[in-house]
DNA sequence: TCCAAACGGTTGGATGTCCTAGTATATTCA
DNA sequence: TGAATATACTAGGACATCCAACCGTTTGGA
């Protein structure tokens, strides 16, 4: 995040789209590009808060997910489904968290294909502390006023449902 | 995007946050997580459309940016500023596009530090064709109704301005 | 005129994404 | 009962992100 540009590059792109005769898709293009940029900004903020815990957002999400389960453990395929990432991304995160001593793999008691990933005591502590940090440093000042937060939840919930993420009705 | 989950994992996470006493930040957390997931879905759609052109979104954005300049060329530092990515990301993209014959580097006429990156004839063609494909396959059916598109543009524009992206007032 | 500071771009590295392909295990169906 | 199919997870790889550090060039000020 260097010095601000004097003009909004996405508004500029939208004008370019309109100038080229693509007016009917200029607004969706701008909205989608704005989502990309907003994610990038938020990810950078989140990662700077997590860095002192030795975490990235991907690793944090797995720790947080585990911390909300009853036993602090999940089958890896379940983690992949709930985090909505490819199984190889879960393998990567578990590898790194295991190496850091925050989780441990264990075999499933009855299914030889399945590996459980569970929080260690230290993993539980780091999950709690990093969540506190995110709550106070990112989520309490998200950069959106409350009305916009509610609008985003509705708009992006509708989008995710229509994209096939889940079936729950509002 | 496998089979839909029966429940919205982000709504679930929000309930977890509320159950743990973090009600005041549960909604922003859900909004931010939804932005992350929405970006991921959109990126996957965009990349599947670009794949037949041998492009990724990062490479496409650079080609598109160049195609809107007068001479089809820009200094690399300018590209970095306008695309809002780190200079090393531009180096990476230029390397790959140059290798594919879609752009070429050239020295700046008067500033020995500066490298220009310009579209080749083939790069120009690929930029046009891939933009057409995105317009017809992604931007014409973004997954958001028009009212939501306008709301996103306003909300995310306000966010990006307050994050220091640009100074232009609405 | 010279030097320190800044700029531009690269290199090497860490990280995480998903793809393809492989192996081990479980399930289903004939 | 056995074979085909499906599932779970991994390995190797391509890709793109940004960080830290470096080198060459330009700029500005003493």
Short mmCIF file of C-alpha atoms (C1' of nucleotides) in Angstrom, two decimals:
data_model
loop_
_atom_site.label_atom_id
_atom_site.label_comp_id
_atom_site.label_asym_id
_atom_site.label_seq_id
_atom_site.Cartn_x
_atom_site.Cartn_y
_atom_site.Cartn_z
CA UNK A 1 0.00 0.00 0.00
CA UNK A 2 2.13 2.84 -1.24
CA UNK A 3 1.01 6.37 -1.85
CA UNK A 4 -2.59 6.61 -3.04
CA UNK A 5 -3.20 6.83 -6.75
CA UNK A 6 -4.87 10.07 -7.71
CA UNK A 7 -7.68 8.21 -9.44
CA UNK A 8 -9.53 4.98 -8.77
CA UNK A 9 -7.94 2.43 -11.13
CA UNK A 10 -11.11 0.35 -11.14
CA UNK A 11 -13.29 3.34 -12.07
CA UNK A 12 -10.74 4.00 -14.80
CA UNK A 13 -11.03 0.43 -16.07
CA UNK A 14 -14.79 0.76 -16.05
CA UNK A 15 -14.55 3.89 -18.26
CA UNK A 16 -12.21 1.98 -20.58
CA UNK A 17 -14.80 -0.80 -20.83
CA UNK A 18 -17.54 1.73 -21.63
CA UNK A 19 -15.36 3.51 -24.20
CA UNK A 20 -14.87 0.19 -25.97
CA UNK A 21 -18.61 -0.40 -26.23
CA UNK A 22 -18.87 -2.93 -23.45
CA UNK A 23 -21.22 -0.82 -21.34
CA UNK A 24 -23.51 -3.63 -20.40
CA UNK A 25 -20.75 -5.57 -18.66
CA UNK A 26 -18.69 -2.63 -17.37
CA UNK A 27 -20.39 -2.51 -13.98
CA UNK A 28 -20.09 -6.26 -13.26
CA UNK A 29 -16.45 -6.11 -14.37
CA UNK A 30 -15.84 -3.26 -11.93
CA UNK A 31 -17.64 -5.06 -9.08
CA UNK A 32 -15.66 -8.26 -9.64
CA UNK A 33 -12.35 -6.42 -9.90
CA UNK A 34 -13.21 -4.51 -6.71
CA UNK A 35 -13.83 -7.83 -4.94
CA UNK A 36 -10.39 -9.03 -6.04
CA UNK A 37 -8.68 -5.88 -4.76
CA UNK A 38 -10.66 -5.80 -1.50
CA UNK A 39 -9.70 -9.40 -0.77
CA UNK A 40 -6.06 -8.54 -1.36
CA UNK A 41 -6.21 -5.60 1.07
CA UNK A 42 -8.00 -7.62 3.75
CA UNK A 43 -5.67 -10.58 3.36
CA UNK A 44 -2.64 -8.32 3.83
CA UNK A 45 -4.17 -6.86 7.00
CA UNK A 46 -5.05 -10.26 8.39
CA UNK A 47 -1.63 -11.70 7.64
CA UNK A 48 0.15 -8.80 9.31
CA UNK A 49 -1.84 -9.46 12.51
CA UNK A 50 -1.16 -13.22 12.33
CA UNK A 51 2.53 -12.93 11.59
CA UNK A 52 3.63 -12.60 15.24
CA UNK A 53 1.89 -15.95 15.90
CA UNK A 54 3.86 -17.59 13.11
CA UNK A 55 0.63 -18.05 11.17
CA UNK A 56 -0.71 -17.30 7.74
CA UNK A 57 -4.42 -16.95 7.06
CA UNK A 58 -4.61 -20.44 5.58
CA UNK A 59 -3.05 -21.96 8.68
CA UNK A 60 -5.11 -19.79 10.99
CA UNK A 61 -8.37 -20.88 9.36
CA UNK A 62 -7.57 -24.51 9.98
CA UNK A 63 -6.66 -23.87 13.63
CA UNK A 64 -9.85 -21.87 14.12
CA UNK A 65 -11.96 -24.57 12.51
CA UNK A 66 -10.44 -27.23 14.78
CA UNK A 67 -10.89 -25.07 17.86
CA UNK A 68 -14.66 -25.00 17.30
CA UNK A 69 -15.02 -28.77 17.13
CA UNK A 70 -15.93 -30.74 20.24
CA UNK A 71 -12.75 -32.74 20.42
CA UNK A 72 -10.43 -30.29 18.66
CA UNK A 73 -10.02 -32.73 15.77
CA UNK A 74 -11.47 -33.44 12.33
CA UNK A 75 -10.92 -35.81 9.42
CA UNK A 76 -8.84 -34.00 6.82
CA UNK A 77 -11.48 -34.44 4.12
CA UNK A 78 -13.97 -32.70 6.39
CA UNK A 79 -11.59 -29.81 6.91
CA UNK A 80 -11.18 -29.51 3.15
CA UNK A 81 -14.97 -29.44 2.67
CA UNK A 82 -15.65 -26.89 5.41
CA UNK A 83 -12.77 -24.59 4.50
CA UNK A 84 -13.73 -24.95 0.84
CA UNK A 85 -10.19 -25.56 -0.34
CA UNK A 86 -8.59 -28.36 -2.31
CA UNK A 87 -7.41 -31.37 -0.29
CA UNK A 88 -3.81 -30.60 -1.24
CA UNK A 89 -4.17 -27.18 0.41
CA UNK A 90 -5.20 -28.92 3.65
CA UNK A 91 -2.24 -31.29 3.34
CA UNK A 92 0.02 -28.25 2.98
CA UNK A 93 -1.47 -26.45 5.99
CA UNK A 94 -1.41 -29.57 8.18
CA UNK A 95 2.22 -30.25 7.23
CA UNK A 96 3.25 -26.79 8.33
CA UNK A 97 1.12 -26.69 11.48
CA UNK A 98 2.35 -30.16 12.46
CA UNK A 99 5.95 -29.06 11.94
CA UNK A 100 5.20 -26.08 14.21
CA UNK A 101 3.74 -28.38 16.85
CA UNK A 102 0.26 -26.85 16.67
CA UNK A 103 -1.57 -29.91 15.30
CA UNK A 104 -0.98 -33.64 15.10
CA UNK A 105 -2.17 -36.26 12.63
CA UNK A 106 -3.65 -39.50 13.88
CA UNK A 107 -5.25 -42.46 12.15
CA UNK A 108 -9.02 -42.76 12.11
CA UNK A 109 -10.17 -45.47 14.52
CA UNK A 110 -12.34 -47.29 11.98
CA UNK A 111 -11.56 -45.98 8.49
CA UNK A 112 -8.11 -46.78 7.16
CA UNK A 113 -8.33 -44.14 4.45
CA UNK A 114 -9.00 -41.28 6.83
CA UNK A 115 -6.50 -39.19 8.77
CA UNK A 116 -7.62 -37.08 11.70
CA UNK A 117 -5.98 -33.76 12.39
CA UNK A 118 -6.17 -32.50 15.95
CA UNK A 119 -5.07 -29.48 17.90
CA UNK A 120 -2.24 -29.85 20.32
CA UNK A 121 -2.41 -27.92 23.62
CA UNK A 122 -0.15 -25.28 22.12
CA UNK A 123 -2.26 -25.19 18.98
CA UNK A 124 -5.31 -24.51 21.08
CA UNK A 125 -3.57 -21.63 22.84
CA UNK A 126 -2.32 -20.12 19.60
CA UNK A 127 -5.82 -20.45 18.08
CA UNK A 128 -7.33 -18.54 20.99
CA UNK A 129 -4.73 -15.82 21.07
CA UNK A 130 -4.67 -15.27 17.31
CA UNK A 131 -8.47 -15.13 17.20
CA UNK A 132 -8.39 -12.46 19.92
CA UNK A 133 -5.88 -10.49 17.92
CA UNK A 134 -7.98 -10.70 14.76
CA UNK A 135 -11.12 -9.76 16.67
CA UNK A 136 -9.53 -6.65 18.15
CA UNK A 137 -7.33 -5.57 15.26
CA UNK A 138 -9.25 -6.53 12.12
CA UNK A 139 -12.86 -7.48 12.76
CA UNK A 140 -13.63 -4.66 15.18
CA UNK A 141 -12.58 -2.13 12.53
CA UNK A 142 -13.27 -3.89 9.25
CA UNK A 143 -13.33 -0.75 7.14
CA UNK A 144 -17.05 -1.09 6.42
CA UNK A 145 -19.84 0.65 8.36
CA UNK A 146 -22.39 -1.73 9.96
CA UNK A 147 -24.96 -1.21 7.22
CA UNK A 148 -22.43 -2.18 4.57
CA UNK A 149 -21.39 -5.23 6.59
CA UNK A 150 -24.99 -6.44 6.60
CA UNK A 151 -25.37 -5.71 2.88
CA UNK A 152 -22.17 -7.62 2.09
CA UNK A 153 -23.33 -10.63 4.10
CA UNK A 154 -26.63 -10.72 2.21
CA UNK A 155 -25.20 -10.06 -1.26
CA UNK A 156 -22.29 -12.47 -0.95
CA UNK A 157 -24.47 -15.08 0.77
CA UNK A 158 -26.87 -15.03 -2.18
CA UNK A 159 -23.93 -15.27 -4.55
CA UNK A 160 -22.33 -18.18 -2.72
CA UNK A 161 -25.61 -20.05 -2.56
CA UNK A 162 -26.19 -19.61 -6.27
CA UNK A 163 -22.61 -20.73 -6.87
CA UNK A 164 -23.46 -24.01 -5.17
CA UNK A 165 -21.61 -23.48 -1.90
CA UNK A 166 -24.53 -24.59 0.25
CA UNK A 167 -28.25 -25.24 0.21
CA UNK A 168 -29.51 -23.48 3.33
CA UNK A 169 -32.24 -20.94 2.64
CA UNK A 170 -32.05 -17.53 4.30
CA UNK B 1 -16.89 -26.83 -6.13
CA UNK B 2 -18.06 -30.26 -5.09
CA UNK B 3 -21.48 -31.12 -3.81
CA UNK B 4 -23.06 -28.26 -1.84
CA UNK B 5 -22.69 -28.34 1.90
CA UNK B 6 -26.02 -28.59 3.63
CA UNK B 7 -25.30 -25.51 5.70
CA UNK B 8 -23.52 -22.23 5.04
CA UNK B 9 -20.07 -22.67 6.61
CA UNK B 10 -19.71 -18.91 7.04
CA UNK B 11 -23.08 -18.62 8.82
CA UNK B 12 -21.87 -21.48 10.98
CA UNK B 13 -18.64 -19.68 11.79
CA UNK B 14 -20.65 -16.58 12.68
CA UNK B 15 -22.74 -18.63 15.15
CA UNK B 16 -19.50 -20.00 16.63
CA UNK B 17 -18.23 -16.44 17.08
CA UNK B 18 -21.48 -15.43 18.79
CA UNK B 19 -21.44 -18.52 21.04
CA UNK B 20 -17.97 -17.52 22.19
CA UNK B 21 -19.09 -14.05 23.20
CA UNK B 22 -17.66 -12.21 20.23
CA UNK B 23 -21.03 -10.97 18.99
CA UNK B 24 -19.85 -7.48 18.22
CA UNK B 25 -17.32 -8.70 15.66
CA UNK B 26 -19.21 -11.73 14.35
CA UNK B 27 -20.85 -9.88 11.48
CA UNK B 28 -17.65 -8.21 10.21
CA UNK B 29 -15.86 -11.56 10.49
CA UNK B 30 -18.58 -13.17 8.37
CA UNK B 31 -18.48 -10.36 5.79
CA UNK B 32 -14.70 -10.57 5.46
CA UNK B 33 -14.71 -14.35 5.21
CA UNK B 34 -17.45 -14.12 2.57
CA UNK B 35 -15.28 -11.73 0.56
CA UNK B 36 -12.44 -14.25 0.70
CA UNK B 37 -14.64 -17.09 -0.50
CA UNK B 38 -16.35 -15.00 -3.20
CA UNK B 39 -12.97 -13.95 -4.60
CA UNK B 40 -11.92 -17.58 -4.72
CA UNK B 41 -15.07 -18.58 -6.65
CA UNK B 42 -14.75 -15.69 -9.10
CA UNK B 43 -11.05 -16.30 -9.65
CA UNK B 44 -11.71 -19.95 -10.49
CA UNK B 45 -14.38 -18.93 -13.00
CA UNK B 46 -12.17 -16.31 -14.60
CA UNK B 47 -9.20 -18.65 -14.83
CA UNK B 48 -11.26 -21.38 -16.46
CA UNK B 49 -12.30 -18.92 -19.18
CA UNK B 50 -8.72 -17.67 -19.66
CA UNK B 51 -7.11 -21.09 -19.72
CA UNK B 52 -7.71 -21.72 -23.47
CA UNK B 53 -5.77 -18.50 -24.15
CA UNK B 54 -2.83 -19.75 -22.10
CA UNK B 55 -3.47 -17.00 -19.56
CA UNK B 56 -3.98 -16.67 -15.86
CA UNK B 57 -5.82 -13.74 -14.33
CA UNK B 58 -2.57 -12.06 -13.32
CA UNK B 59 -1.23 -12.24 -16.86
CA UNK B 60 -4.56 -11.24 -18.36
CA UNK B 61 -4.73 -8.10 -16.20
CA UNK B 62 -1.37 -6.94 -17.45
CA UNK B 63 -2.31 -7.55 -21.07
CA UNK B 64 -5.62 -5.73 -20.59
CA UNK B 65 -3.88 -2.79 -18.93
CA UNK B 66 -1.41 -2.49 -21.80
CA UNK B 67 -4.15 -2.77 -24.39
CA UNK B 68 -5.81 0.36 -22.99
CA UNK B 69 -2.68 2.51 -23.24
CA UNK B 70 -2.10 4.69 -26.29
CA UNK B 71 1.03 2.94 -27.44
CA UNK B 72 0.39 -0.48 -25.95
CA UNK B 73 3.30 -0.04 -23.56
CA UNK B 74 4.02 1.11 -20.01
CA UNK B 75 6.95 1.40 -17.64
CA UNK B 76 6.94 -1.62 -15.37
CA UNK B 77 6.72 0.51 -12.22
CA UNK B 78 3.57 2.10 -13.62
CA UNK B 79 2.06 -1.29 -14.29
CA UNK B 80 2.83 -2.28 -10.71
CA UNK B 81 1.14 0.86 -9.37
CA UNK B 82 -1.97 0.58 -11.53
CA UNK B 83 -2.44 -3.15 -11.00
CA UNK B 84 -1.75 -2.64 -7.31
CA UNK B 85 0.64 -5.53 -7.04
CA UNK B 86 4.21 -5.82 -5.86
CA UNK B 87 6.92 -5.10 -8.45
CA UNK B 88 8.09 -8.71 -8.23
CA UNK B 89 4.61 -9.83 -9.34
CA UNK B 90 4.95 -7.65 -12.43
CA UNK B 91 8.41 -9.07 -13.11
CA UNK B 92 6.90 -12.55 -12.87
CA UNK B 93 4.01 -11.75 -15.20
CA UNK B 94 6.22 -10.00 -17.75
CA UNK B 95 8.66 -12.93 -17.72
CA UNK B 96 5.90 -15.37 -18.56
CA UNK B 97 4.15 -13.17 -21.11
CA UNK B 98 7.46 -12.39 -22.80
CA UNK B 99 8.27 -16.09 -22.96
CA UNK B 100 4.85 -16.62 -24.58
CA UNK B 101 5.60 -13.88 -27.12
CA UNK B 102 2.74 -11.65 -25.97
CA UNK B 103 4.85 -8.76 -24.62
CA UNK B 104 8.38 -7.47 -25.04
CA UNK B 105 10.63 -5.48 -22.75
CA UNK B 106 12.46 -2.44 -24.05
CA UNK B 107 14.66 0.18 -22.43
CA UNK B 108 13.20 3.57 -21.61
CA UNK B 109 14.46 6.23 -24.06
CA UNK B 110 15.60 8.65 -21.35
CA UNK B 111 15.63 6.91 -17.97
CA UNK B 112 18.22 4.18 -17.56
CA UNK B 113 16.44 2.68 -14.59
CA UNK B 114 13.16 2.13 -16.34
CA UNK B 115 12.03 -0.81 -18.45
CA UNK B 116 9.05 -0.50 -20.74
CA UNK B 117 6.79 -3.45 -21.33
CA UNK B 118 4.83 -3.43 -24.56
CA UNK B 119 2.31 -5.62 -26.30
CA UNK B 120 3.36 -7.56 -29.33
CA UNK B 121 0.89 -7.92 -32.22
CA UNK B 122 -0.02 -11.35 -30.94
CA UNK B 123 -0.37 -9.98 -27.42
CA UNK B 124 -2.83 -7.42 -28.68
CA UNK B 125 -4.90 -10.09 -30.39
CA UNK B 126 -4.92 -12.34 -27.32
CA UNK B 127 -5.89 -9.37 -25.13
CA UNK B 128 -8.88 -8.61 -27.34
CA UNK B 129 -10.04 -12.19 -27.63
CA UNK B 130 -9.66 -13.00 -23.96
CA UNK B 131 -11.50 -9.82 -22.98
CA UNK B 132 -14.37 -10.83 -25.28
CA UNK B 133 -14.47 -14.21 -23.65
CA UNK B 134 -14.54 -12.73 -20.15
CA UNK B 135 -17.21 -10.24 -21.16
CA UNK B 136 -19.50 -12.93 -22.54
CA UNK B 137 -18.76 -15.74 -20.10
CA UNK B 138 -18.12 -14.04 -16.77
CA UNK B 139 -19.09 -10.37 -16.70
CA UNK B 140 -22.42 -10.80 -18.51
CA UNK B 141 -23.52 -13.28 -15.85
CA UNK B 142 -21.60 -12.25 -12.75
CA UNK B 143 -23.89 -14.05 -10.29
CA UNK B 144 -25.11 -10.76 -8.79
CA UNK B 145 -28.32 -8.96 -9.79
CA UNK B 146 -27.79 -5.40 -11.09
CA UNK B 147 -28.79 -3.78 -7.78
CA UNK B 148 -26.22 -5.85 -5.93
CA UNK B 149 -23.56 -4.99 -8.52
CA UNK B 150 -24.17 -1.27 -7.87
CA UNK B 151 -24.14 -1.80 -4.11
CA UNK B 152 -20.85 -3.72 -4.31
CA UNK B 153 -19.25 -0.98 -6.39
CA UNK B 154 -20.24 1.66 -3.84
CA UNK B 155 -19.38 -0.36 -0.73
CA UNK B 156 -16.05 -1.64 -2.00
CA UNK B 157 -15.18 1.74 -3.52
CA UNK B 158 -15.66 3.40 -0.12
CA UNK B 159 -13.58 0.65 1.49
CA UNK B 160 -10.74 0.96 -1.03
CA UNK B 161 -10.66 4.72 -0.68
CA UNK B 162 -10.48 4.51 3.10
CA UNK B 163 -7.75 1.89 2.71
CA UNK B 164 -5.69 4.47 0.83
CA UNK B 165 -6.02 3.06 -2.67
CA UNK B 166 -6.88 6.40 -4.24
CA UNK B 167 -8.02 9.91 -3.46
CA UNK B 168 -10.82 10.54 -5.95
CA UNK B 169 -14.12 11.52 -4.30
CA UNK B 170 -17.33 9.89 -5.52
"C1'" DT C 1 31.23 18.38 -8.27
"C1'" DC C 2 30.42 14.61 -5.41
"C1'" DC C 3 27.90 11.79 -2.41
"C1'" DA C 4 23.82 10.18 -0.07
"C1'" DA C 5 19.26 8.97 -0.83
"C1'" DA C 6 15.82 7.37 -3.71
"C1'" DC C 7 14.11 4.81 -7.57
"C1'" DG C 8 13.52 0.70 -10.73
"C1'" DG C 9 13.84 -3.92 -11.38
"C1'" DT C 10 15.66 -8.38 -10.32
"C1'" DT C 11 16.90 -12.58 -7.63
"C1'" DG C 12 16.15 -15.96 -4.18
"C1'" DG C 13 13.04 -17.53 -1.07
"C1'" DA C 14 8.69 -18.65 1.60
"C1'" DT C 15 3.96 -19.38 1.05
"C1'" DG C 16 -0.49 -21.33 -0.59
"C1'" DT C 17 -3.41 -22.21 -4.47
"C1'" DC C 18 -5.05 -26.13 -7.53
"C1'" DC C 19 -3.97 -29.73 -11.16
"C1'" DT C 20 -2.58 -34.42 -12.36
"C1'" DA C 21 -1.36 -38.76 -11.04
"C1'" DG C 22 -0.45 -42.23 -7.76
"C1'" DT C 23 -1.27 -45.43 -3.72
"C1'" DA C 24 -3.98 -47.46 -0.02
"C1'" DT C 25 -8.45 -48.45 1.67
"C1'" DA C 26 -13.51 -48.95 1.54
"C1'" DT C 27 -17.80 -49.70 -0.79
"C1'" DT C 28 -20.91 -51.47 -4.00
"C1'" DC C 29 -22.72 -54.54 -7.21
"C1'" DA C 30 -22.96 -58.56 -10.11
"C1'" DT D 1 -16.88 -63.49 -3.26
"C1'" DG D 2 -14.35 -60.79 -6.21
"C1'" DA D 3 -13.77 -56.99 -9.15
"C1'" DA D 4 -14.88 -52.38 -10.39
"C1'" DT D 5 -15.59 -47.99 -8.56
"C1'" DA D 6 -15.13 -44.53 -5.18
"C1'" DT D 7 -12.77 -42.26 -1.39
"C1'" DA D 8 -8.79 -40.27 1.26
"C1'" DC D 9 -4.55 -38.39 1.10
"C1'" DT D 10 -0.05 -37.50 -0.85
"C1'" DA D 11 3.73 -36.17 -4.21
"C1'" DG D 12 5.28 -33.43 -7.85
"C1'" DG D 13 4.51 -29.55 -10.40
"C1'" DA D 14 2.84 -24.92 -12.26
"C1'" DC D 15 1.52 -20.58 -10.80
"C1'" DA D 16 1.42 -16.01 -8.36
"C1'" DT D 17 1.78 -13.61 -4.13
"C1'" DC D 18 5.07 -10.63 -1.29
"C1'" DC D 19 9.47 -10.16 1.54
"C1'" DA D 20 14.38 -9.13 1.93
"C1'" DA D 21 18.36 -7.98 -0.28
"C1'" DC D 22 20.96 -6.54 -4.09
"C1'" DC D 23 22.65 -3.82 -8.14
"C1'" DG D 24 22.43 -0.12 -11.51
"C1'" DT D 25 20.72 4.45 -12.37
"C1'" DT D 26 18.89 9.00 -11.25
"C1'" DT D 27 18.12 12.91 -8.35
"C1'" DG D 28 18.94 16.39 -5.10
"C1'" DG D 29 21.51 18.86 -1.92
"C1'" DA D 30 25.78 20.29 0.29
#
